[in-house]
Coordinates of C-alpha atoms in Angstrom, one line a residue:
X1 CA 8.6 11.2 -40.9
X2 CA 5.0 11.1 -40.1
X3 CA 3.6 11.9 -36.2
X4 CA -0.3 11.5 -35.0
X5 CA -1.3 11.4 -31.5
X6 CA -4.8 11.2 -29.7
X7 CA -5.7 9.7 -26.1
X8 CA -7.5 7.0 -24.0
X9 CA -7.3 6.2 -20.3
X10 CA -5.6 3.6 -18.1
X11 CA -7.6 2.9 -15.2
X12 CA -5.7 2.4 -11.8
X13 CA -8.8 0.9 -10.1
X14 CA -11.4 3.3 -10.2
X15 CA -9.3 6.6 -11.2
X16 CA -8.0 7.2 -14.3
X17 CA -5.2 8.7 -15.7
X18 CA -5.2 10.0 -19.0
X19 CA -2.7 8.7 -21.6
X20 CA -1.2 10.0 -25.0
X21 CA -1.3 7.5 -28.0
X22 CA 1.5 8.4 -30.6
X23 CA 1.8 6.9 -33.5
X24 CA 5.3 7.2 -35.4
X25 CA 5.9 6.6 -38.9
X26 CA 9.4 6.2 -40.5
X27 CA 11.0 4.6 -43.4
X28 CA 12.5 1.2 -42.6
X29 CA 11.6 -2.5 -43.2
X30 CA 8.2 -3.1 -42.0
X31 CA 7.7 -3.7 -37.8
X32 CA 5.3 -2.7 -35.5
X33 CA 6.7 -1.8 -32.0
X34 CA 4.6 -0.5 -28.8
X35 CA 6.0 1.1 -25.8
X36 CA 5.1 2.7 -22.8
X37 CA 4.7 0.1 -20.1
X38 CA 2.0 -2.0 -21.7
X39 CA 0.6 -5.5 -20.4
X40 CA 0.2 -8.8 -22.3
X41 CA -3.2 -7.7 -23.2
X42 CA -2.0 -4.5 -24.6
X43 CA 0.4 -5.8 -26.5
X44 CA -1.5 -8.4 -28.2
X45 CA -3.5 -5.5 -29.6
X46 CA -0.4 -5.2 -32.5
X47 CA -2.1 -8.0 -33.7
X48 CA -6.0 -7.1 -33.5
X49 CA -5.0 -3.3 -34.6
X50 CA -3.4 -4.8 -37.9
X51 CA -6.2 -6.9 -38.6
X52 CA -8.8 -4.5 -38.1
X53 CA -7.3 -1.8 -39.8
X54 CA -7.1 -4.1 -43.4
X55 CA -10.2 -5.6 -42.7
X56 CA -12.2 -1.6 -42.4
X57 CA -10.9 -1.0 -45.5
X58 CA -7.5 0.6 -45.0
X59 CA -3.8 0.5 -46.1
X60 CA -1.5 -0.8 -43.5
X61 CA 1.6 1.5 -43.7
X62 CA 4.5 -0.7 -44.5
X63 CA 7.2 1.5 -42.2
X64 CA 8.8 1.2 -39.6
X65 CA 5.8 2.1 -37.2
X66 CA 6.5 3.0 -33.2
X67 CA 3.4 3.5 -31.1
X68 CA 4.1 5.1 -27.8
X69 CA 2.0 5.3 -24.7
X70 CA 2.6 8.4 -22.6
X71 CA 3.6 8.5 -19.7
X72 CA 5.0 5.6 -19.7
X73 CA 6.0 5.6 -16.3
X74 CA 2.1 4.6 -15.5
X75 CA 1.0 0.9 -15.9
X76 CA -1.2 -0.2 -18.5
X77 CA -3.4 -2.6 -19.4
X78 CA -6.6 -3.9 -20.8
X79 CA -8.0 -4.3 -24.6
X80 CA -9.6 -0.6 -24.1
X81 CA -6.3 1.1 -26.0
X82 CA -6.7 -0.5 -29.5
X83 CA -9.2 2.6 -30.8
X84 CA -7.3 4.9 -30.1
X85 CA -4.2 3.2 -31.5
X86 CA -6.1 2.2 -34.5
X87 CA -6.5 6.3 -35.0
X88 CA -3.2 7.3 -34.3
X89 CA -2.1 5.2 -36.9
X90 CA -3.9 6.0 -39.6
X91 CA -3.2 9.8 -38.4
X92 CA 0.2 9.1 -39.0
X93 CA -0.3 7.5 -42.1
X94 CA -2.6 10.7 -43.1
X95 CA -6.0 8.0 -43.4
X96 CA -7.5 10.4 -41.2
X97 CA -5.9 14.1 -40.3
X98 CA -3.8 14.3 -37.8
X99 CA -5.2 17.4 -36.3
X100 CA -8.5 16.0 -35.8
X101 CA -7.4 13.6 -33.4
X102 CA -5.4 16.0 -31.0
X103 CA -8.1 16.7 -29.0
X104 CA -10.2 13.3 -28.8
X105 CA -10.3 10.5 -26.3
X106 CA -10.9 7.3 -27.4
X107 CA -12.1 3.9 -25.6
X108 CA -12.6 0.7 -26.9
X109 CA -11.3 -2.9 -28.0
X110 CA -11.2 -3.6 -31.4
X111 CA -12.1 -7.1 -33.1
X112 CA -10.1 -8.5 -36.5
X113 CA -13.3 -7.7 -38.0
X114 CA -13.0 -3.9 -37.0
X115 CA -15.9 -4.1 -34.5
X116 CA -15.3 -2.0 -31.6
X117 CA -16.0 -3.8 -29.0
X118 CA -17.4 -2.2 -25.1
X119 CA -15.0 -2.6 -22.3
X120 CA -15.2 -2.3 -18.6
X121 CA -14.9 0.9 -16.7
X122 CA -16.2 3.6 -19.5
X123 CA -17.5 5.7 -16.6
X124 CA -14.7 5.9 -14.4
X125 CA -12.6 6.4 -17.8
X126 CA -15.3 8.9 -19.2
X127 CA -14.5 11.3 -16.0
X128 CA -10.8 11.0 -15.7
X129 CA -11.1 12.7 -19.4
X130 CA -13.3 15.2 -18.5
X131 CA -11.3 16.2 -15.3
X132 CA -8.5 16.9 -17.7
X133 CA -10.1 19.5 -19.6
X134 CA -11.7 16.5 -22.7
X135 CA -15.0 17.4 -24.0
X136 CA -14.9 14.8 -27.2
X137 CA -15.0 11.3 -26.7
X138 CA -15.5 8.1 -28.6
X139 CA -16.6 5.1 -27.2
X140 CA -18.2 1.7 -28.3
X141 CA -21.9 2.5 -29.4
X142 CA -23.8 0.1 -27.0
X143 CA -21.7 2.0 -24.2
X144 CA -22.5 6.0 -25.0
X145 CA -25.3 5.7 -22.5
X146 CA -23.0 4.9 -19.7
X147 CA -20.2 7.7 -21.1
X148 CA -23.1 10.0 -21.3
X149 CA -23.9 10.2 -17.8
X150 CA -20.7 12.3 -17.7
X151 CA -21.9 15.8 -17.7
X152 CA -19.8 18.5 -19.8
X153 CA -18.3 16.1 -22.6
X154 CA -19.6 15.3 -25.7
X155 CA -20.3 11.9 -26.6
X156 CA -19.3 9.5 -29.9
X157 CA -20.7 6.2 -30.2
X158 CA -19.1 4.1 -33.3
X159 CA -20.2 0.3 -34.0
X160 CA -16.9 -0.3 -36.1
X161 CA -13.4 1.3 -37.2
X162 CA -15.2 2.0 -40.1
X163 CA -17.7 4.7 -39.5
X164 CA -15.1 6.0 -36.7
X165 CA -12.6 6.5 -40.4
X166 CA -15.8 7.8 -41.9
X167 CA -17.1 10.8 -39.3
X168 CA -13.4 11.6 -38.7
X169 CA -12.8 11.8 -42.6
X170 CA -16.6 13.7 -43.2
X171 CA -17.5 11.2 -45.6
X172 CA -20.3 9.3 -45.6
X173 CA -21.2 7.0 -42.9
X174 CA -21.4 3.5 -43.7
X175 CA -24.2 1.5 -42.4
X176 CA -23.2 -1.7 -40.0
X177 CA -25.7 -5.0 -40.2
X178 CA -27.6 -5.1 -37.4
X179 CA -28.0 -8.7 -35.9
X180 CA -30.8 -10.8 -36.0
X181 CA -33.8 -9.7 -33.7
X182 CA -34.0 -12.1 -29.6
X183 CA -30.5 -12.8 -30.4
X184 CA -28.1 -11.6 -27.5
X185 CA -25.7 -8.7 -28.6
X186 CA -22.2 -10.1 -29.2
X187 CA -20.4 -6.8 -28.8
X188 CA -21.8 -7.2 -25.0
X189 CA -20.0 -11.0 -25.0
X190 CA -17.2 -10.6 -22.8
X191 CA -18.2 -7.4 -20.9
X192 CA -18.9 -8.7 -17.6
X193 CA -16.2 -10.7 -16.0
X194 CA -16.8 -14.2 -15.7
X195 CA -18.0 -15.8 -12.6
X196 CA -19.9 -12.4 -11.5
X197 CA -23.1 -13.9 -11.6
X198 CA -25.5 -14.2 -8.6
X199 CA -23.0 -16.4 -7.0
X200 CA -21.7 -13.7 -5.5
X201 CA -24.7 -12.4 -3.7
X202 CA -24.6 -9.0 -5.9
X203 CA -27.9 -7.5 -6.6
X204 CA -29.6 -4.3 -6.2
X205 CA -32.8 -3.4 -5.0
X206 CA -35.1 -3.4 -7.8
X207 CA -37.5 -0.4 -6.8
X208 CA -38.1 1.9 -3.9
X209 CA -40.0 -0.9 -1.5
X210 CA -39.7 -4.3 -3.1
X211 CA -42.4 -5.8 -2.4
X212 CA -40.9 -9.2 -2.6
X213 CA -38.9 -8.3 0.6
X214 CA -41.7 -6.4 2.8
X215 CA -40.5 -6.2 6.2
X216 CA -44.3 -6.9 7.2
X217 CA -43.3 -10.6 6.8
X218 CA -41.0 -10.4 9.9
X219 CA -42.7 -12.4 12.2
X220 CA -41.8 -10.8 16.1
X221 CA -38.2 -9.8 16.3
X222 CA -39.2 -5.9 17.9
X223 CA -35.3 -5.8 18.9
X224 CA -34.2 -6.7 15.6
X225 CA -36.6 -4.3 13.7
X226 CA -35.6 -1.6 15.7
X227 CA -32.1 -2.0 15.1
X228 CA -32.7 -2.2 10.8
X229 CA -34.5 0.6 11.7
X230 CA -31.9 3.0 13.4
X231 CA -28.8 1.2 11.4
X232 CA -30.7 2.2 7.9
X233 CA -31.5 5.8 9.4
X234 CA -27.9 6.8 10.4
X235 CA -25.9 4.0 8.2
X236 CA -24.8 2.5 11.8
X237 CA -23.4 -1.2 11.5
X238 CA -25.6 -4.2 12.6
X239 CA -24.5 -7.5 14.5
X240 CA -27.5 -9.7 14.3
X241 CA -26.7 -13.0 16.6
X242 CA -29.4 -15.8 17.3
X243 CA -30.3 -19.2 16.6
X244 CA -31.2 -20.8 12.9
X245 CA -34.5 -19.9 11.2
X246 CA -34.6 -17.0 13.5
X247 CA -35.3 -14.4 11.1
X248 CA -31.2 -12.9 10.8
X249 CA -31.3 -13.4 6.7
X250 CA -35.0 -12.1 6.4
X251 CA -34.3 -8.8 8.2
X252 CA -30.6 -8.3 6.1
X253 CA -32.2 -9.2 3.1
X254 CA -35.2 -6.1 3.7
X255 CA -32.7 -3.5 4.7
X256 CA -31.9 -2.5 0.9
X257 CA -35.4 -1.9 0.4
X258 CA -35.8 0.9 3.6
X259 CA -32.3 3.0 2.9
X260 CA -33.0 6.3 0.3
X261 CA -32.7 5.9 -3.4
X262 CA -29.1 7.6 -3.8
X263 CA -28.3 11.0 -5.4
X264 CA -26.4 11.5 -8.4
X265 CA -23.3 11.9 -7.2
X266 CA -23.8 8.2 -5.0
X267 CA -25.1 6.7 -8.3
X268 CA -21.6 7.5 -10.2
X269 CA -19.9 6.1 -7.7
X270 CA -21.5 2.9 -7.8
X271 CA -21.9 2.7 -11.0
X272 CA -18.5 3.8 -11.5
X273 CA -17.2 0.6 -9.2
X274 CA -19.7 -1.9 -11.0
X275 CA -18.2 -0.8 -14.6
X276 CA -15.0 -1.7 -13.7
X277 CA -15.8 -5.2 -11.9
X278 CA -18.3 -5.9 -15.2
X279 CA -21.2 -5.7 -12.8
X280 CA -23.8 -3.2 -14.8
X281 CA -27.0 -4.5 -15.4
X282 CA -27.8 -4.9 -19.0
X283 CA -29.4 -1.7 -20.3
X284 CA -28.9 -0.6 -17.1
X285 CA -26.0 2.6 -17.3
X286 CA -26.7 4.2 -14.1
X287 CA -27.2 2.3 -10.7
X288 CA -29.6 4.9 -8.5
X289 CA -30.3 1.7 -6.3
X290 CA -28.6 0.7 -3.0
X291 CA -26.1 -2.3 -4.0
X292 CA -26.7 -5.5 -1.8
X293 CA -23.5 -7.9 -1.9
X294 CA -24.1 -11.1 0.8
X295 CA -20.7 -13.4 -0.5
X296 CA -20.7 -16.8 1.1
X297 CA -18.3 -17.5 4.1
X298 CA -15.6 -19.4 2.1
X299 CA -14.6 -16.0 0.2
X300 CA -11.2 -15.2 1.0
X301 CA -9.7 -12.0 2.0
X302 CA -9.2 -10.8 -2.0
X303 CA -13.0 -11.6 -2.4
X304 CA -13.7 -9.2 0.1
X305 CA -11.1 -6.0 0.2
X306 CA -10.4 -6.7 -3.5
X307 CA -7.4 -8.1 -5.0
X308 CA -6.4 -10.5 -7.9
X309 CA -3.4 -10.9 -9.9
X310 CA -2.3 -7.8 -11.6
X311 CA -3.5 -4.8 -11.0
X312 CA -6.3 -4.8 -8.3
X313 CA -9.9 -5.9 -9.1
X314 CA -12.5 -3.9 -6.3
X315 CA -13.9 -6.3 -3.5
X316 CA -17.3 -6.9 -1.6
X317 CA -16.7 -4.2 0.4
X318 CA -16.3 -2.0 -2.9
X319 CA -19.1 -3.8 -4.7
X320 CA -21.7 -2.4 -1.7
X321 CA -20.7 1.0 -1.9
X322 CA -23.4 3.0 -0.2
X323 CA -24.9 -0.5 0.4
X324 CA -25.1 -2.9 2.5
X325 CA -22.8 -6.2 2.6
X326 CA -24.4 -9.2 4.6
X327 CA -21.8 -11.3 5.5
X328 CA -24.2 -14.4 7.0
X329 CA -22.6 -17.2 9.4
X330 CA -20.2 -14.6 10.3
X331 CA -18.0 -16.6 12.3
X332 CA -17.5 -19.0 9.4
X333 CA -15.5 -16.7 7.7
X334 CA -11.6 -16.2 7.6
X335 CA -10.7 -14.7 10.8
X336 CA -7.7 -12.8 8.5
X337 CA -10.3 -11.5 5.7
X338 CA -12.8 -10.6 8.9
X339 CA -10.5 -8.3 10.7
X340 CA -8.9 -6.7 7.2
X341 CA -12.1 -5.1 7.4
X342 CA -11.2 -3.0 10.5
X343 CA -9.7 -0.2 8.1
X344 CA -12.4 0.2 5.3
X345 CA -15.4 0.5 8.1
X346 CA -13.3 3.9 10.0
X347 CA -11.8 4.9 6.5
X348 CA -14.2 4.7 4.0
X349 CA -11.8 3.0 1.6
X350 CA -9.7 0.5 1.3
X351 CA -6.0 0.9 0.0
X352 CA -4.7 -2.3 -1.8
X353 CA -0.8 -2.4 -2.7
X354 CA 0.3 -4.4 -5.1
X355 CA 3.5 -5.1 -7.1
X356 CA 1.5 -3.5 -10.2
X357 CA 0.5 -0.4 -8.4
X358 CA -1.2 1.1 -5.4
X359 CA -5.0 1.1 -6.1
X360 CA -7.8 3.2 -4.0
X361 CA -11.2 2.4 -4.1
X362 CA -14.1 3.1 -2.1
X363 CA -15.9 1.2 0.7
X364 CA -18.2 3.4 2.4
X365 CA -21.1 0.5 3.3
X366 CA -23.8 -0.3 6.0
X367 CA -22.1 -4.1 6.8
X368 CA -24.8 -6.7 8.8
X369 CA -23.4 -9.5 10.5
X370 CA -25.0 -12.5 11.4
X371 CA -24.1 -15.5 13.5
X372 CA -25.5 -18.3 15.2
X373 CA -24.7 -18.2 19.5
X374 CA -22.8 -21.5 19.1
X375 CA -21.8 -24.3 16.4
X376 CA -25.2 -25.9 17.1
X377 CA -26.8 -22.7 17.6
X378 CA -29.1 -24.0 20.2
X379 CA -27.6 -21.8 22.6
X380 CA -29.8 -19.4 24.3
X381 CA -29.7 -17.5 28.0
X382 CA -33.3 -18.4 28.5
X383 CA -33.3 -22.6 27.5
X384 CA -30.7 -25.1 28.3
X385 CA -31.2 -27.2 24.4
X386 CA -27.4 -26.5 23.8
X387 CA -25.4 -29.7 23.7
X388 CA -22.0 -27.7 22.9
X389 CA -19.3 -27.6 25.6
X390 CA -18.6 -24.4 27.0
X391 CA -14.8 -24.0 25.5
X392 CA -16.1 -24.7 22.2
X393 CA -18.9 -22.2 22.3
X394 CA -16.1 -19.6 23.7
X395 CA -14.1 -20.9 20.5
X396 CA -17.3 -19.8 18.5
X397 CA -17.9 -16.9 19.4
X398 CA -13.9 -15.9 20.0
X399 CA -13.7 -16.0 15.8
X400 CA -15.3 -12.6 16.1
X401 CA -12.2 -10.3 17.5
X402 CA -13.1 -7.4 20.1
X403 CA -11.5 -4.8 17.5
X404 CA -13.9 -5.8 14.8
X405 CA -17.2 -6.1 16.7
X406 CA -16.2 -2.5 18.5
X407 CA -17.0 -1.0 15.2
X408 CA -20.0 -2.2 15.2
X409 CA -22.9 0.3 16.3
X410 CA -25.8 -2.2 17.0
X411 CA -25.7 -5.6 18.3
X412 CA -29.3 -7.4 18.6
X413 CA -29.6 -11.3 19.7
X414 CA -32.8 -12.7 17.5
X415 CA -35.0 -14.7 20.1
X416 CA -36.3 -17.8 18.4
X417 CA -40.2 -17.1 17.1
X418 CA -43.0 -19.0 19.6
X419 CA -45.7 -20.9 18.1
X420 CA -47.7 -18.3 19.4
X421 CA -45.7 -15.4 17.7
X422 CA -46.3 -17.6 14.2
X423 CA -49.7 -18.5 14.3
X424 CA -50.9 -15.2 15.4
X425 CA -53.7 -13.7 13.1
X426 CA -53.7 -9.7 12.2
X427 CA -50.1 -9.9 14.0
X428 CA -48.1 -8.4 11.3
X429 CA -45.4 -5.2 11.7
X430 CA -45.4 -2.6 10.1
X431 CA -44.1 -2.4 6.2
X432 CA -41.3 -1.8 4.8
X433 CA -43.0 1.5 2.9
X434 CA -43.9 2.4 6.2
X435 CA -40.9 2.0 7.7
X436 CA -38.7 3.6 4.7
X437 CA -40.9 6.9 4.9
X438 CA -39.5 7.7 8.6
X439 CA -36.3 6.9 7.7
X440 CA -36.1 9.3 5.1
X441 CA -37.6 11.8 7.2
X442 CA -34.6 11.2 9.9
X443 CA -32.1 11.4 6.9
X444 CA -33.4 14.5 6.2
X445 CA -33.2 15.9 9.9
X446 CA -29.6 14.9 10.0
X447 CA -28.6 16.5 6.7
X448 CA -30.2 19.4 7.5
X449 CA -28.3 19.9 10.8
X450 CA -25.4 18.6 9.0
X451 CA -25.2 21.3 6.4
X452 CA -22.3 22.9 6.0
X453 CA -19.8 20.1 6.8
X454 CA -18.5 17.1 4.7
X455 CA -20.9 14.7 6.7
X456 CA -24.4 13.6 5.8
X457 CA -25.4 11.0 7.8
X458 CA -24.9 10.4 12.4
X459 CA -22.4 7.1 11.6
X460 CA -19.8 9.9 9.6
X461 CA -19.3 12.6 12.4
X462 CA -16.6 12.4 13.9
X463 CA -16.7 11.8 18.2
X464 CA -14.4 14.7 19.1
X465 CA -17.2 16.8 16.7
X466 CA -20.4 15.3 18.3
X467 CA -18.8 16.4 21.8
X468 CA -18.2 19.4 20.9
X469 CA -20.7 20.6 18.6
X470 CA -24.1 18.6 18.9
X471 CA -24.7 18.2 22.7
X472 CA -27.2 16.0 24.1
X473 CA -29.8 16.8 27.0
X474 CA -27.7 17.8 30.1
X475 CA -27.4 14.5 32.0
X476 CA -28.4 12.1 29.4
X477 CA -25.1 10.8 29.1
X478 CA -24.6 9.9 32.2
X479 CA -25.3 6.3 32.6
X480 CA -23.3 5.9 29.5
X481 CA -20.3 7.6 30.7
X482 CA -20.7 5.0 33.6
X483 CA -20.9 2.4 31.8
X484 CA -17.8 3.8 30.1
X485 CA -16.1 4.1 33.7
X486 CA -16.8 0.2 34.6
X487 CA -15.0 -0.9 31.1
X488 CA -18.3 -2.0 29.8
X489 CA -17.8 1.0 26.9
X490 CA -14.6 1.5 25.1
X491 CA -14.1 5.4 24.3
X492 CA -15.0 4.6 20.5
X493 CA -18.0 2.8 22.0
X494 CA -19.0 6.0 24.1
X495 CA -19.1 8.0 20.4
X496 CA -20.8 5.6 19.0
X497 CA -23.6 5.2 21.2
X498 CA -24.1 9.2 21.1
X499 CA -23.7 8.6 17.7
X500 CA -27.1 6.4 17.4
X501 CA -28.6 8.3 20.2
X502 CA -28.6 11.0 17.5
X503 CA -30.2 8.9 15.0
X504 CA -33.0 7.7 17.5
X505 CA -33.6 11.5 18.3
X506 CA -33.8 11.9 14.5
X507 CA -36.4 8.8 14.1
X508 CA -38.9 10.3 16.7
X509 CA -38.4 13.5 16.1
X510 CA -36.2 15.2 19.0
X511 CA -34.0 18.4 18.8
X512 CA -31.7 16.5 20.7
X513 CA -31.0 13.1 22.1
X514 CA -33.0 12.7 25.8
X515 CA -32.1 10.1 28.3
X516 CA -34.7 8.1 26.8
X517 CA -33.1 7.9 23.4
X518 CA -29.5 7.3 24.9
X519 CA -31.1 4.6 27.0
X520 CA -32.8 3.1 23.4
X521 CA -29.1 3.8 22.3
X522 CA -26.9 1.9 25.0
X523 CA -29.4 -1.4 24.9
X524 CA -28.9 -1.4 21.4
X525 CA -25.2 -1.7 22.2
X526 CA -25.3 -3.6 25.2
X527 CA -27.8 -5.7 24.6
X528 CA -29.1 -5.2 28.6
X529 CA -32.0 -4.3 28.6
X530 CA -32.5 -0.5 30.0
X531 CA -36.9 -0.1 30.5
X532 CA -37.4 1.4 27.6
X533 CA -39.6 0.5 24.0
X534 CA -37.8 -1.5 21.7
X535 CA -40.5 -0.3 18.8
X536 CA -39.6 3.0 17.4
X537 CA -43.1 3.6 15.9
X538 CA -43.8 3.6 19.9
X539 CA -41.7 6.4 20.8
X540 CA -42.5 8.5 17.8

């Protein structure tokens, strides 16, 4: 009897879990049989293993051949086990020594050619090994950049099955053809899952101020600014109502641009999410950009908390992960897939259960709504140009439930520009470099007073801490708490308004929130207007 063993990963949405390939040999009439909980793809790779085994330049073993995938007790699936089979079956065959492959993780799909082919979700994969004590891996060459971002573990990139036998075996490498020059790699062919295009509204922000998206092009809307303003300074949620051509998509589309470059830990995450949806950017292995997802109103509720058939595939609200997601004609969306959103904005994640398995991943985003005032979106408190009927604008605006727009920090309504407002000269606001610099400044301020807890931006503390620990200016509060006492604040909406109050206080530089800044704070909320500058660059 002959035994080898090495390891991969199976991927429960963005964790991993790391399995042990075995590879028994016996004497018997020739079958190949794989256990251990595999999928339809998995076990297809039988056939792929074979072929690229004989075609590398290596003796199938004709025994009885059992290749067990431990534990089995944890679902399996994807094309990203065949290298590591591939090895553990020549280990048992003693191609390769057995002892060599102990200790290795191995990620990859193999084609009948013996090509190793990149799959999706190396990085998540890459640090589920090295959380287990792995500090050898081997994955597809075009994907060591992306597995190398993984500090601590020591990287293997192999173009084919054959210089993976070679290095394993110490002799000599063989050299793979490259292909021809301007032609598209076809190892990448299949990486990205199809229909993830920029249908979906997934891009990131290309630099640190794009300056196709200046925020100096917003013509008027001081309300609205403010509010980008204070919702990309303390990651506060934005409702953005007005009529069409107002400036609601302009404003969404320049938040990206003001929010901080993230850190490294923020840029694994994200990167870690968009390798398992097949979402990196080409030569791209590390996202250090805020995501911006904006998916049109007819997505469903999968499209948005994540779903599919199967084991779970990450949704728009894990696709903006320390972004932003725009969700534009608000109301036109599923009023089912709107409110399964209550739980990822006050957890952070979102839980998906599924007769495959229970998948976690993360949803920690800045979410912008927009939404016209009624179907026609004529409506307005200042003209009568609205030809709807007053149940159907009720209808309109009913699609939006209390529980959901509760969550939501800031709510602005987008006047409609003036001729006057357009045609100005010189009349421009200030840019979106301009604007970006104070909000890192007030980033800093609140990580700095934030040090010390898990916590680093206003939106994350929780109310009962705000109360307790950061007070405002004695008697600030106090119209607030009124309004709280006439049901025109709900108790989350009391926290939350402290909660931007601290961010304002932040943006212009205060120790701690003044009645001023809780007055910016509760008009922001409100929408009444409370005497106060809607322009923070005014109270700075």
């Amino acid at each position: 009897m002959a035994f080898a063993r090495t390891c991969s990963v199976a991927l429960v949405g963005v964790e991993g879990v790391v399995v042990e390939v075995q590879a028994d040999l016996e004497p018997g009439v020739a079958a190949f049989t794989l256990v251990g909980l595999p999928d339809k793809s998995l076990t297809e790779s039988k056939d792929r293993v074979r072929a690229a085994v004989v075609n590398s330049g290596a003796a199938w073993p004709q025994k009885k051949l059992t290749v067990g995938l431990s534990p089995a007790s944890v679902p399996k699936s994807g094309s990203g086990f065949d290298l590591a089979v591939a090895a553990a079956v020549l280990g048992a065959a003693e191609r390769i020594d057995p002892r060599v492959l102990a200790d290795i993780v191995m990620i990859g799909e193999l084609g009948l050619d013996g090509r190793v082919r990149p799959v999706r979700g190396v990085l998540p994969a890459v640090l589920a090994a090295a959380d287990a004590g792995y500090e050898q891996v081997v994955v597809p060459e075009c994907a060591a950049a992306e597995a190398s971002l993984v500090p601590g573990v020591s990287v293997l990139g192999v173009r084919s099955l054959r210089q993976l036998i070679a290095i394993l075996a110490d002799e000599p490498v063989p050299e793979e053809e490259q292909d021809d020059l301007g032609r598209p790699d076809p190892l990448l062919a299949g990486l990205r899952v199809p229909g993830t295009g920029a249908a979906t509204g997934m891009h990131s922000a290309g630099t640190a101020h794009d300056q196709g998206h200046d925020l100096a092009d917003v013509v008027g809307q001081t309300s609205a600014r403010a509010a980008v303003e204070v919702a990309a300074a303390g990651g506060h949620h934005l409702f953005l109502e007005g009529p069409p051509g107002a400036g609601k998509t302009m404003l969404a589309e320049r938040l990206p641009a003001i929010l901080p470059r993230l850190g490294r830990q923020e840029s694994l995450e994200v990167t870690a999410v968009h390798s398992v949806a097949g979402l990196l950017p080409p030569g791209k292995p590390l996202i250090d950009v805020v995501p911006y997802c904006a998916p049109h109103h007819s997505a469903t509720m999968q499209a948005l908390v994540g779903g599919g058939q199967g084991i779970a595939r990450p949704g728009a609200v894990s696709l903006s992960h320390r972004g932003v997601l725009f969700l534009d004609e608000t109301p036109e969306f599923n009023s089912q897939a709107l409110d399964a959103l209550r739980q990822p904005l006050e957890a952070g994640h979102v839980v998906i259960a599924r007769s495959a398995g229970v998948v976690r991943f993360p949803a920690k985003f800045l979410m912008v709504l927009a939404a016209n005032p009624c179907p026609c979106g004529r409506f307005s408190r200042r003209d009568d140009l609205c030809e709807c009927p007053p149940s159907v604008i009720r209808r309109y605006q009913a699609r939006l439930s209390g529980p959901l727009l509760d969550r939501v920090d800031l709510r602005v309504e987008v006047d409609r520009i003036t001729r006057t407002e357009l045609t100005a000269l010189g009349a421009r606001g200030e840019s979106t470099a301009t604007v970006a610099d104070r909000v890192r400044a007030a980033r800093e301020r609140a990580v700095e007073r934030l040090a010390g807890t898990p916590w680093c931006t206003n939106s994350e503390v929780p109310g009962r801490e705000l109360r307790s620990r950061w007070y405002a200016v004695p008697g600030a509060m106090d119209e607030a708490e009124r309004n709280l006492e006439r049901g025109v604040l709900t108790a989350r909406g009391l926290d939350r308004v402290l909660r931007v109050a601290w961010t304002v206080a932040d943006l212009v530089g205060h120790d701690r929130p003044d009645a001023t800044d809780v007055a910016l704070a509760l008009q922001l909320r409100t929408g009444v207007p409370r005497g106060v500058p809607m322009a923070i660059g005014a109270l700075t």
